[in-house]
Coordinates of C-alpha atoms (C1' of nucleotides) in Angstrom, one line a residue:
Chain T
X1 CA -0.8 -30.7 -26.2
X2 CA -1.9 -27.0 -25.8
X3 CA -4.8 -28.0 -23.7
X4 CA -2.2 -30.3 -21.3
X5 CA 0.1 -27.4 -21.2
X6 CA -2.7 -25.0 -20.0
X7 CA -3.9 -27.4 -17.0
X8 CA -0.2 -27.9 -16.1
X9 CA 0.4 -24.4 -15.9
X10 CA -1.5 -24.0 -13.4
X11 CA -5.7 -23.5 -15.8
X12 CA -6.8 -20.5 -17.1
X13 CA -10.2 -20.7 -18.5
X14 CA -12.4 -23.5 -17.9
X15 CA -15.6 -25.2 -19.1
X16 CA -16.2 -22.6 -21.9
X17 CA -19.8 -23.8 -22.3
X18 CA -20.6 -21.3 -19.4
X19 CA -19.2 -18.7 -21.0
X20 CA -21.5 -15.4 -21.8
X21 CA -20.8 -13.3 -24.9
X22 CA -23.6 -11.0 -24.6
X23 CA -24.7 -11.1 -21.0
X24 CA -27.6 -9.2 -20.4
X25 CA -28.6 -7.5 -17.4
X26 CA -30.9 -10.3 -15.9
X27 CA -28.2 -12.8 -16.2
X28 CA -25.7 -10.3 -14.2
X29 CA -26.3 -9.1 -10.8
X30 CA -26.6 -5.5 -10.1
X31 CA -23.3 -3.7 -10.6
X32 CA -22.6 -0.5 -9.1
X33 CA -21.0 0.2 -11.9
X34 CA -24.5 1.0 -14.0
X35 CA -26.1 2.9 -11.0
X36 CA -28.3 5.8 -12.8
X37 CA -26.7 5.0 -16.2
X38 CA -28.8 5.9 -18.9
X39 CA -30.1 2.4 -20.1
X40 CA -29.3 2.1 -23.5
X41 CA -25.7 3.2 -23.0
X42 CA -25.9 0.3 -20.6
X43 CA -26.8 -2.3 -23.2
X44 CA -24.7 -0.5 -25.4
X45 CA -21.9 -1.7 -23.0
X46 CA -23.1 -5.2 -22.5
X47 CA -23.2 -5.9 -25.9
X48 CA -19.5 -5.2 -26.4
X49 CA -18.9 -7.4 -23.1
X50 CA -18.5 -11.0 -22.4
X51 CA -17.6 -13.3 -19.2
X52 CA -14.9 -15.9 -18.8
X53 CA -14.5 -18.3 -16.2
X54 CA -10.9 -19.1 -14.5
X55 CA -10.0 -21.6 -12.0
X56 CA -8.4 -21.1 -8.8
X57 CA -5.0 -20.5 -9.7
X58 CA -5.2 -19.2 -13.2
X59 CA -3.6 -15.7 -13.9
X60 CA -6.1 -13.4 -15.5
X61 CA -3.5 -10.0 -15.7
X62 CA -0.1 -11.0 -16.2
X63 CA 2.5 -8.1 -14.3
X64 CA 3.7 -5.6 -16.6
X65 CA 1.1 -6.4 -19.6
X66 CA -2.1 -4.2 -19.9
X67 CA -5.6 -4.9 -19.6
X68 CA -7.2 -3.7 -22.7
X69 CA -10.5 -4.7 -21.3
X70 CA -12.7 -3.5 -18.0
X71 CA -12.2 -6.5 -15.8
X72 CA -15.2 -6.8 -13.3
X73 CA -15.1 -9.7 -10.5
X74 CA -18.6 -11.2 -10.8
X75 CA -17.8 -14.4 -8.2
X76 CA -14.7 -15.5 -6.7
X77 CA -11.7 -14.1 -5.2
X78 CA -8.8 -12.5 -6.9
X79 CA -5.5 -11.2 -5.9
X80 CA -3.4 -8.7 -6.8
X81 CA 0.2 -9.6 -6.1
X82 CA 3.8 -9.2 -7.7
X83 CA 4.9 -12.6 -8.3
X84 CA 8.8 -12.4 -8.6
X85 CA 11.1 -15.4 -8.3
X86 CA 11.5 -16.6 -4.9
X87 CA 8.5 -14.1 -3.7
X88 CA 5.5 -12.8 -3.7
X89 CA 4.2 -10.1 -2.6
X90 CA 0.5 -9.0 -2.2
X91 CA -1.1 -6.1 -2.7
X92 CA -5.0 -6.8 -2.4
X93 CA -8.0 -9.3 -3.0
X94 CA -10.8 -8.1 -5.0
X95 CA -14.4 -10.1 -4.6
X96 CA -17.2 -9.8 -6.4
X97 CA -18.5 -6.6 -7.7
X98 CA -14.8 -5.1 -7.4
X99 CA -13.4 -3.6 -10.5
X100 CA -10.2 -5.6 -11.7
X101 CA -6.9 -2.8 -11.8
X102 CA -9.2 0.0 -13.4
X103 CA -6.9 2.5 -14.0
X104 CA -4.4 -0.1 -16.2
X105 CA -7.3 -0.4 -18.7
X106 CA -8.3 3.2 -18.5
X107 CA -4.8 4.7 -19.4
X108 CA -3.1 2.2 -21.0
X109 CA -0.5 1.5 -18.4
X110 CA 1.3 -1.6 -18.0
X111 CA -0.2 -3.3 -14.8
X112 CA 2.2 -3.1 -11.7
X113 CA 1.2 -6.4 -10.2
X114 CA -0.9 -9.5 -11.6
X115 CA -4.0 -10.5 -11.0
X116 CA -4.6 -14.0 -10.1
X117 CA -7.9 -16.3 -9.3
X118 CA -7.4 -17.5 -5.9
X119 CA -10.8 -19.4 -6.4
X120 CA -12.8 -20.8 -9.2
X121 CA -13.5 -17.0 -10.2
X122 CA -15.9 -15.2 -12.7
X123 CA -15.2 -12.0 -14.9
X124 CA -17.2 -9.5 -16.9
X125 CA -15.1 -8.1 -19.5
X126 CA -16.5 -4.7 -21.2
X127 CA -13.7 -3.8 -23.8
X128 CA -12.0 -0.7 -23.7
X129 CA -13.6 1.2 -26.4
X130 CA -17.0 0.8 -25.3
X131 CA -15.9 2.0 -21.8
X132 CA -14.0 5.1 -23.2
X133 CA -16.8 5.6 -25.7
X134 CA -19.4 5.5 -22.1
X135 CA -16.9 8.0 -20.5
X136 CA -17.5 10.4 -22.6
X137 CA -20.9 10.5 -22.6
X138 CA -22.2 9.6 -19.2
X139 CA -20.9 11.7 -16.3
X140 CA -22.7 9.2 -14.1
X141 CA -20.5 6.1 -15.5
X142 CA -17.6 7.9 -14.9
X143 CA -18.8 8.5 -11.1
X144 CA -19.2 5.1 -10.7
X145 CA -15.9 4.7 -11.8
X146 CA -14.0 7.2 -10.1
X147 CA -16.1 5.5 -6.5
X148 CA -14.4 2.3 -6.4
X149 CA -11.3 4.1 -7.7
X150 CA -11.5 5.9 -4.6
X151 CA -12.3 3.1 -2.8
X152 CA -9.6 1.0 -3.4
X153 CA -7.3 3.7 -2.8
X154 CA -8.5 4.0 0.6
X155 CA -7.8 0.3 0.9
X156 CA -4.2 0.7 -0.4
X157 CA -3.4 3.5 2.1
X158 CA -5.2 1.5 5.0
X159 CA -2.4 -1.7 3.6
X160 CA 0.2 0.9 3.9
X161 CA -0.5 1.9 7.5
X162 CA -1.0 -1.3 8.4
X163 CA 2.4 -2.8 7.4
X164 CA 4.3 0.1 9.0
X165 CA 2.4 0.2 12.1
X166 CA 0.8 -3.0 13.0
X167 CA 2.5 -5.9 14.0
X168 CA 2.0 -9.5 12.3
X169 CA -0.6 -10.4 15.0
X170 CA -2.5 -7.3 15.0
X171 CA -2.3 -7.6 10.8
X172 CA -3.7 -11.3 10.9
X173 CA -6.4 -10.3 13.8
X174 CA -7.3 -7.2 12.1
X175 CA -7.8 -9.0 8.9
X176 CA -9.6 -12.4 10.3
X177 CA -12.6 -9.6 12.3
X178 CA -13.0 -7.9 9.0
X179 CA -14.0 -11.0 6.7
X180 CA -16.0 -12.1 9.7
X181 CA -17.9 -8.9 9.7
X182 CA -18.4 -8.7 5.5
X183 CA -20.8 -12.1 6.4
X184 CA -23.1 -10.9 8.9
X185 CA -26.0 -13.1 7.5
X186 CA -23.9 -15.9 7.1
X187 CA -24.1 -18.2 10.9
X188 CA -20.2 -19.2 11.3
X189 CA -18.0 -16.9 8.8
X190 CA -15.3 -18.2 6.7
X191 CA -12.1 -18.2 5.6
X192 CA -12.1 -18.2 1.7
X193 CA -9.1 -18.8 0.7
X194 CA -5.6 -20.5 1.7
X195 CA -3.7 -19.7 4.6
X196 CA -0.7 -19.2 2.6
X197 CA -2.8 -16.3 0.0
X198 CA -3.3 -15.0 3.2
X199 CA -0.4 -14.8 4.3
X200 CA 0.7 -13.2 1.0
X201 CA -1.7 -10.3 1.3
X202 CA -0.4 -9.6 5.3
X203 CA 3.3 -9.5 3.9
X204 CA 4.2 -12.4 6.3
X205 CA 5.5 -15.7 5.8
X206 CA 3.4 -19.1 5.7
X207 CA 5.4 -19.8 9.2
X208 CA 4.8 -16.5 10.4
X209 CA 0.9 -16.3 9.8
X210 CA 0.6 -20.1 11.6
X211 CA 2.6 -18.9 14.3
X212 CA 0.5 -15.7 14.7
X213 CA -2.9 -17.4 14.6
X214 CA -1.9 -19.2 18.2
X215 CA -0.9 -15.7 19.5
X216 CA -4.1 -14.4 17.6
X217 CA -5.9 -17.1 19.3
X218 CA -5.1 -16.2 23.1
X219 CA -6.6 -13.2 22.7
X220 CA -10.1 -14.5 21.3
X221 CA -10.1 -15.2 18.4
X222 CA -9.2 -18.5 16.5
X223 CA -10.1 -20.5 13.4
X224 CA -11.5 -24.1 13.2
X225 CA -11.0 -25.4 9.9
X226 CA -11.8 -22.4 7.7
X227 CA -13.9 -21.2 10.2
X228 CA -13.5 -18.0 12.1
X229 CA -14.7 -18.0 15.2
X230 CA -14.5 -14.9 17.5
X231 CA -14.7 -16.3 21.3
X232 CA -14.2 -12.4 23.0
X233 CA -15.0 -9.8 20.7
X234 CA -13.8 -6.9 23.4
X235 CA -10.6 -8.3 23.3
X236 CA -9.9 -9.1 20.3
X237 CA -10.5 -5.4 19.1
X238 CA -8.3 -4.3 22.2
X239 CA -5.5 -6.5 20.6
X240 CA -5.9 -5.0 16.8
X241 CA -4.8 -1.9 17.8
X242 CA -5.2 1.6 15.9
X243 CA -7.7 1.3 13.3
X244 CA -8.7 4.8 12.8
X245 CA -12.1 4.1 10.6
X246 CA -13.1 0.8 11.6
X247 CA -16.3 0.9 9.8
X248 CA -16.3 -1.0 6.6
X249 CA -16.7 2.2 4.5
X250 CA -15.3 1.0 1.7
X251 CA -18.7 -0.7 0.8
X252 CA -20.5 2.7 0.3
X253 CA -17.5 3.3 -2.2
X254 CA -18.2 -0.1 -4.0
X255 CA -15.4 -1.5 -3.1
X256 CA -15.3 -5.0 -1.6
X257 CA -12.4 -5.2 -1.6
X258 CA -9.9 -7.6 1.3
Chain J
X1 CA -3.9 34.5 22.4
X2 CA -5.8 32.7 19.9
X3 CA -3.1 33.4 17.5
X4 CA -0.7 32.2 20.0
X5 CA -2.4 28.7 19.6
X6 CA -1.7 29.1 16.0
X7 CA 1.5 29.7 15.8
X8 CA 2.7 27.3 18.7
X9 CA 0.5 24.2 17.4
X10 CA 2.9 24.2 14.2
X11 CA 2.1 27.2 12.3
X12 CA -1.1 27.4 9.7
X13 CA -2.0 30.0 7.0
X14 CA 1.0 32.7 6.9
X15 CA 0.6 36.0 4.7
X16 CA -3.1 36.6 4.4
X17 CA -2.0 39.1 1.8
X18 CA -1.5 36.7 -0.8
X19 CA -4.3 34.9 -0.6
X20 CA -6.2 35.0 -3.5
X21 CA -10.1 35.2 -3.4
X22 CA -10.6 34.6 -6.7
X23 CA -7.5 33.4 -8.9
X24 CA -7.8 34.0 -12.5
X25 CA -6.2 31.7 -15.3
X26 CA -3.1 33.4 -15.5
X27 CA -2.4 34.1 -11.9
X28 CA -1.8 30.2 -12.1
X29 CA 0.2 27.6 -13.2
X30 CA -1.3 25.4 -16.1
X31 CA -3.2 22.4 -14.1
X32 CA -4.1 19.1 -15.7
X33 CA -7.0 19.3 -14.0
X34 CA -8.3 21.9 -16.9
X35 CA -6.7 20.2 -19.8
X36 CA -9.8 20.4 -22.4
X37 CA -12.7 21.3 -20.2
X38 CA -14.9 23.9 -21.9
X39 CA -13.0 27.4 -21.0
X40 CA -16.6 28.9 -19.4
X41 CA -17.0 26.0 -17.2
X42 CA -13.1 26.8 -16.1
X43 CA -13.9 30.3 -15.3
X44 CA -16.8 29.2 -13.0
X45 CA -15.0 26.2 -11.2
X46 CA -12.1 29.4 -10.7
X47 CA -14.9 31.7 -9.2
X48 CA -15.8 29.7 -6.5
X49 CA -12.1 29.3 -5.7
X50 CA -9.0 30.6 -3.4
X51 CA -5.8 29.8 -2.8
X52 CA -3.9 29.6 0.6
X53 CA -0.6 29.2 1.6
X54 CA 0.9 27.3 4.7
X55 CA 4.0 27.3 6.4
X56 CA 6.3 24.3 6.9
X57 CA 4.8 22.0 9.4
X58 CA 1.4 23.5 8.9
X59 CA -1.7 20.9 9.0
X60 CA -3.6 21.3 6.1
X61 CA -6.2 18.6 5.9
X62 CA -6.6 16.7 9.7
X63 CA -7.2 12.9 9.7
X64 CA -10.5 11.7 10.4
X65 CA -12.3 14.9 9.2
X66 CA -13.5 15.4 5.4
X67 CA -12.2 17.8 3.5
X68 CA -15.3 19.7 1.6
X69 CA -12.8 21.5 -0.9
X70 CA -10.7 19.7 -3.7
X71 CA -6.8 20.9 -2.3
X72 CA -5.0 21.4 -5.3
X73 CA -0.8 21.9 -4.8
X74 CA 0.4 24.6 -6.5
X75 CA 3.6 25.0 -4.5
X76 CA 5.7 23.1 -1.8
X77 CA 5.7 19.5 -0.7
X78 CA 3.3 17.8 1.4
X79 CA 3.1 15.0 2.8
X80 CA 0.3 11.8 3.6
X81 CA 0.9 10.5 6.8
X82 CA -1.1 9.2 9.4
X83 CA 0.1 11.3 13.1
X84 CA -0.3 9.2 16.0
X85 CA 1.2 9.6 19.6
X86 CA 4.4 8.1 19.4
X87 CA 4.8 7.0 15.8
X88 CA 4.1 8.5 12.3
X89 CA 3.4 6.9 9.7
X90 CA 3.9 7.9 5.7
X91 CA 2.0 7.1 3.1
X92 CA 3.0 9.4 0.3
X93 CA 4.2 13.0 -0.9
X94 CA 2.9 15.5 -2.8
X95 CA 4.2 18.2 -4.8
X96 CA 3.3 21.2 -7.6
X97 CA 0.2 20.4 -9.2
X98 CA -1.5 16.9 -7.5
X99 CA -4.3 16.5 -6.1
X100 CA -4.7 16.3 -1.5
X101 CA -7.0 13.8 -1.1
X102 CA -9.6 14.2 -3.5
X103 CA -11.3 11.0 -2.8
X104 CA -12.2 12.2 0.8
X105 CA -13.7 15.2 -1.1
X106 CA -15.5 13.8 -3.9
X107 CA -17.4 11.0 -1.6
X108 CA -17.4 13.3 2.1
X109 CA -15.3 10.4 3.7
X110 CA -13.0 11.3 6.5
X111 CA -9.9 11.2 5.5
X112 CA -7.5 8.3 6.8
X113 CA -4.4 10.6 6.7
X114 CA -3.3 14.3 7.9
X115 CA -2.0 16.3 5.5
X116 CA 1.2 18.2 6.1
X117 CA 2.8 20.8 4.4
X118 CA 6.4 20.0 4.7
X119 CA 7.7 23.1 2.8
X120 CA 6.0 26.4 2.4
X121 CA 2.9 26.1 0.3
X122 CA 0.6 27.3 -1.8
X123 CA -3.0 25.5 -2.0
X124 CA -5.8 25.9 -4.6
X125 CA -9.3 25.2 -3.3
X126 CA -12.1 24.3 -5.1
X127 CA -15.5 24.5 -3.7
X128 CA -17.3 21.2 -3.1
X129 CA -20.4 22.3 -4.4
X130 CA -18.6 24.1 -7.7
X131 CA -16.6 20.5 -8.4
X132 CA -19.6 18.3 -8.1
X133 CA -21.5 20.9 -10.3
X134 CA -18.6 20.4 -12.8
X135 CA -18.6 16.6 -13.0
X136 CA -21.9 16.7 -13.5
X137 CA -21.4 18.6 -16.5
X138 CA -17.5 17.5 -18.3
X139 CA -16.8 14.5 -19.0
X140 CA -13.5 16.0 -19.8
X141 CA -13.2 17.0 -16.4
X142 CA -14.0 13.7 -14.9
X143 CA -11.2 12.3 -16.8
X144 CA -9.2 14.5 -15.7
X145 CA -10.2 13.6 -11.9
X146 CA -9.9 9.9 -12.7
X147 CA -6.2 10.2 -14.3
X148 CA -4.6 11.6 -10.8
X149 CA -6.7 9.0 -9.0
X150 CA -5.4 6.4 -10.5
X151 CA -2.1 7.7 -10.5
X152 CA -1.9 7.7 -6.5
X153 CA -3.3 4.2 -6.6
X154 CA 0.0 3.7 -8.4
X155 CA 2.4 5.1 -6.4
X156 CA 0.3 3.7 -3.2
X157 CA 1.1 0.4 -5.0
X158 CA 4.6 1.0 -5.7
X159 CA 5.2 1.5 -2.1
X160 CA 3.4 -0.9 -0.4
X161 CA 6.0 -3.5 -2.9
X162 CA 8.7 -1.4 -1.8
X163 CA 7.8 -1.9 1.6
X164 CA 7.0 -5.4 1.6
X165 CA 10.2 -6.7 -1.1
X166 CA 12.8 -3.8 -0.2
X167 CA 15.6 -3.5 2.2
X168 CA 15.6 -0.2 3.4
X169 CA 18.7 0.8 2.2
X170 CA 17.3 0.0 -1.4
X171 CA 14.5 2.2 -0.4
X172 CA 16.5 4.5 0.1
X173 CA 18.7 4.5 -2.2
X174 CA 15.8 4.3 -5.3
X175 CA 13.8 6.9 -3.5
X176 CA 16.9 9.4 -3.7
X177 CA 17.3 8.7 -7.3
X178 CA 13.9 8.9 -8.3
X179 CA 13.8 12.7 -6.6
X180 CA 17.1 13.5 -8.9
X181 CA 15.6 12.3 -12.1
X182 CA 12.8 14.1 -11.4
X183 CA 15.0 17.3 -11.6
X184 CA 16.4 16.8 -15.0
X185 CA 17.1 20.5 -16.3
X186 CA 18.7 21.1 -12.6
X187 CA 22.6 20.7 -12.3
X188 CA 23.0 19.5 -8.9
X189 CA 19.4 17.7 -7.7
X190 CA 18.4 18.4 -4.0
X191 CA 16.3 16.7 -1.3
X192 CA 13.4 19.2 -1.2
X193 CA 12.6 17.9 2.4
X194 CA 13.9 17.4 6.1
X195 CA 15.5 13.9 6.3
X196 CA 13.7 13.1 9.4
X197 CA 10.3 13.0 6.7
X198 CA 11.8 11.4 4.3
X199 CA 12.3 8.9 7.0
X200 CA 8.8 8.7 7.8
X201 CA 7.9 8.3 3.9
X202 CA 10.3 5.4 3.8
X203 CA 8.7 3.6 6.5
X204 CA 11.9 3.7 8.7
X205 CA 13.4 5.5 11.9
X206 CA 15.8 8.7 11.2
X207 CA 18.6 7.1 13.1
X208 CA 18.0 3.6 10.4
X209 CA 17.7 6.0 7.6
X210 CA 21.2 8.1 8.9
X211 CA 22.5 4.5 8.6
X212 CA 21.2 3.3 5.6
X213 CA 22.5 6.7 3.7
X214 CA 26.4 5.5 4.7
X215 CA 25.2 1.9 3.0
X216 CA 24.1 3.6 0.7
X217 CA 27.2 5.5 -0.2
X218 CA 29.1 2.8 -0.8
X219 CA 27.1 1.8 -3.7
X220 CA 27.6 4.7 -5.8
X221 CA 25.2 7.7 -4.2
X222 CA 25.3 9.4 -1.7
X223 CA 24.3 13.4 -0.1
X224 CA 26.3 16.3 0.3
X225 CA 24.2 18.8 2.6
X226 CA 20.7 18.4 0.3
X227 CA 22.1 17.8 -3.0
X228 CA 22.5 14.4 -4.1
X229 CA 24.9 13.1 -5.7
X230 CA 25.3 9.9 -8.7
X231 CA 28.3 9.0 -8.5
X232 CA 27.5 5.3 -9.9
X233 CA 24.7 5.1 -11.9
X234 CA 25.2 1.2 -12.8
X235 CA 26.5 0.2 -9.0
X236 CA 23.2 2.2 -7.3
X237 CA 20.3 1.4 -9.8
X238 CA 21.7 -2.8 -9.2
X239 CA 21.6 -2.0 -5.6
X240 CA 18.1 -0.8 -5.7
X241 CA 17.3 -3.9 -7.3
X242 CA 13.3 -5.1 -8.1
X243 CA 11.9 -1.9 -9.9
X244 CA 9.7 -3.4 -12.3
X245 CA 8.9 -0.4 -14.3
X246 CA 11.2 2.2 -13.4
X247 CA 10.1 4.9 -15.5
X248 CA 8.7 7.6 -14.2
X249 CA 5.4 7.0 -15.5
X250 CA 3.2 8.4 -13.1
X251 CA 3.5 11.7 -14.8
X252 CA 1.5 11.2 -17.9
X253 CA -0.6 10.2 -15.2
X254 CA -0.6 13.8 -13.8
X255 CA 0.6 12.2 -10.5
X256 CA 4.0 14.1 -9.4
X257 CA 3.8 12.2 -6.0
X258 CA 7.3 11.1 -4.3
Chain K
dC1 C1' 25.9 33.8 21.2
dG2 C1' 23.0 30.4 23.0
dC3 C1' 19.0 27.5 22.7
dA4 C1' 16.1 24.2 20.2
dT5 C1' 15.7 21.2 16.9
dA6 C1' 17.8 17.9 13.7
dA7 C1' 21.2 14.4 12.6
dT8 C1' 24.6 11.0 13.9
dT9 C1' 26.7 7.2 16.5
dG10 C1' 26.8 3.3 19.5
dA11 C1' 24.9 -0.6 22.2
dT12 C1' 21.2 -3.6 22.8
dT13 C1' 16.9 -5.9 21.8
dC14 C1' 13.3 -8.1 19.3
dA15 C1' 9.9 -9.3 15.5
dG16 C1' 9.8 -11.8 11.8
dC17 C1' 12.6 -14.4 8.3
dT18 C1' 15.1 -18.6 6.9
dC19 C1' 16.1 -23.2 6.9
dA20 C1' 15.0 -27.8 8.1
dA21 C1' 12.2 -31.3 9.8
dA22 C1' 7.9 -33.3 11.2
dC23 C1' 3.1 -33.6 10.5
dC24 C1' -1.4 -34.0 8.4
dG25 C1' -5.2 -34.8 5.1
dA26 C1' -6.8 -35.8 0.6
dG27 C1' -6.4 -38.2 -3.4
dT28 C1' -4.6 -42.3 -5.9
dG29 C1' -3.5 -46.7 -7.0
dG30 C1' -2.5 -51.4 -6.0
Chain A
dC1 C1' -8.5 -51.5 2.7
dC2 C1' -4.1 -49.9 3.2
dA3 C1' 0.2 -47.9 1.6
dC4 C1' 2.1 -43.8 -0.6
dT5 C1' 2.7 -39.8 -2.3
dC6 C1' 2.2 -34.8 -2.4
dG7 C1' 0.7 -30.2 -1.1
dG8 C1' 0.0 -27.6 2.6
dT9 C1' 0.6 -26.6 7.4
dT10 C1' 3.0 -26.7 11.8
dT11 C1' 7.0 -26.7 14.9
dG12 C1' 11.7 -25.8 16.2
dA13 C1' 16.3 -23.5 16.2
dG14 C1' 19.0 -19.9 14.8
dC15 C1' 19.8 -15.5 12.3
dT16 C1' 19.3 -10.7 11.0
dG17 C1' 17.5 -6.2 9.8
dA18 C1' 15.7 -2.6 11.7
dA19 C1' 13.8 -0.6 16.1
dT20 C1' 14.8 1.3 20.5
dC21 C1' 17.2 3.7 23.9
dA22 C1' 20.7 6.8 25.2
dA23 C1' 24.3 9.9 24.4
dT24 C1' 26.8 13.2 21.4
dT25 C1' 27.5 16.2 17.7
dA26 C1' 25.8 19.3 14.1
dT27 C1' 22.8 22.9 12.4
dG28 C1' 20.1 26.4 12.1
dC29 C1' 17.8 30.6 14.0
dG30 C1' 16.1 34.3 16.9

DNA sequence: CGCATAATTGATTCAGCTCAAACCGAGTGG
DNA sequence: CCACTCGGTTTGAGCTGAATCAATTATGCG
């Protein structure tokens, strides 16, 4: 009963076997978030922590609840978006190594928006009294904090400027070249998520963005499948328009963010 | 003729003789920003400051260049906005006691935004070198960085869902309101800025926002010369609609931001 | 007083939304 | 193997909120 309720309502966690209580550092990859940390005050931390696994679609911050716990995106994509009735409206997509709506754990403020797993997604959880505890005693920690704090900031502002001065086009063009260029190893980069989630984080319509990708596609740049394939870089730049810092800066601020 | 430049490019520092070199505790307001950090460690982030004061319209921090000082307002309004030929483009305002930016000085990244002062004002800098040096040592004063941070991130939030979910009459109409209950002791509240910038904040033109004030007024507020007036609480905070959590929250944040 | 800047008003245009219908691909079950 | 849903995506037609362009009126301000 409970369990059919929870797949129906769209599945939260899943297959709890592969759920960590006390990860240790091995079984993590390396975290920004523990660069120069003195190293028992790291264990200290994973030992309070766990992990938890959600499928695509489950909510892992409801809107207007708080986040008692550090939420840190270990694989997957999340988004942040206010789901009202009728619409929703997005806000940004945290992948891996991005710190889940920081500042809602850190000051006990209700979270504006909810976080949601777009795909099968997994999450270190290091409960808030370890982290408050590691605040005040390592100024490092709270560096590594206050970077991706920073970080996503910058990528809120660059959303901001965006919506007011780039049209739908330049917004799904813009957005297409950048997740291209966060895989340069990868031989054909991909689209990792819905159209529609995409859609959501450009502030357009479904319609909208499918109309746009054949306008998008004229000048360059087009997607087979999930694919993104950019057939004239020049002019598909040209077409974005004004983006003041087009270097993906936000790395250096551990942010990986989308 | 250099000061010719100066004054015709939009006016910069004015009054030299009030420029402090050195401010001491009491020559300023109490900031957040010193809320528990060890009193000697105070006294040396003061030493290695200054304030300065701009004039309306005066550039304080120019987009694409990195601020090396944390900008603390200690007077006047100024504004976040990204100057471009032909179009601006707001992203927030700032008033008594937040922090300019502090991002682009804490990590030396160019800033994506200019930094206006919209009203006369009066700046507290912090050397680079002296804040760093202090972050290294406080935890207290970390936290005291992180709080504003996050903060900003909030507000940044807020208005990228206004942007995307709002009309903007609504946005308008709760941006208005939000300025007069932040002016509780006052009798009459007033618009501390030109309308043609609050335009700009609001994402719109001045001839939609001249509009949008007549809507506006027909749902319970609207302005006589600055001051603005309630005249229907209920009828204006329905027409605002969506505003999930309309208390002014961001305070306890140390975020005054409009 | 007179000039420059800010605010309003009106007419027109257009980007993106809404609504509705067609289409498509992946499961599912007979 | 095919028919049949059922999401998700695409296409089309029409609407609308806000921008643009242009002209006028107010408001400082030296």
């Amino acid at each position: 009963m409970a369990d059919g309720e929870r797949i129906r309502s769209g599945a939260e966690l899943v297959d709890p076997g592969s759920i960590l209580v006390h990860p240790t550092r091995d079984e993590l990859p390396d975290l920004p978030i523990f660069n120069g940390v003195e190293e028992p005050l790291v264990e200290t931390l994973l030992a309070s922590s766990s992990t938890r696994q959600y499928r695509a679609g489950g909510l892992i911050v409801r809107q207007g609840e708080q986040a008692p716990d550090l939420h840190v995106v270990l694989r997957g994509i999340v988004d942040l978006t206010l789901l009202s009735r009728k619409s929703e409206c997005g806000v940004l997509l945290l992948s891996s190594k991005d710190l889940l709506l920081p500042a809602t754990t850190l000051f006990h403020e209700p979270a504006l928006v909810s976080a949601r797993a777009l795909t099968n997604t997994k999450i270190l959880l290091l409960t808030g009294g370890a982290v408050e505890a590691a605040l005040n005693r390592s100024t490092a920690f709270a560096a590594n904090l206050m970077k991706p704090m920073s970080g996503q900031w910058r990528m809120a502002v660059r959303n901001i400027l965006d919506l007011n001065c780039r049209s739908a086009a330049q917004r799904v063009a813009a957005f297409l070249l950048r997740i291209a260029d966060l895989q340069p190893d990868t031989p054909a980069p991909v689209l990792p998520i819905a159209k529609r989630h995409l859609a959501v984080r450009l502030g357009i319509t479904a319609e909208t963005l499918s109309r746009m990708l054949q306008t998008v596609a004229d000048h360059g740049l087009y997607l087979r499948g999930r694919t993104i394939v950019i057939r004239d870089r020049a002019a598909i730049e040209e077409f974005c328009g004004p983006d003041p810092y087009p270097q993906k800066d936000e790395r250096i601020l551990d942010v990986f963010a989308l």
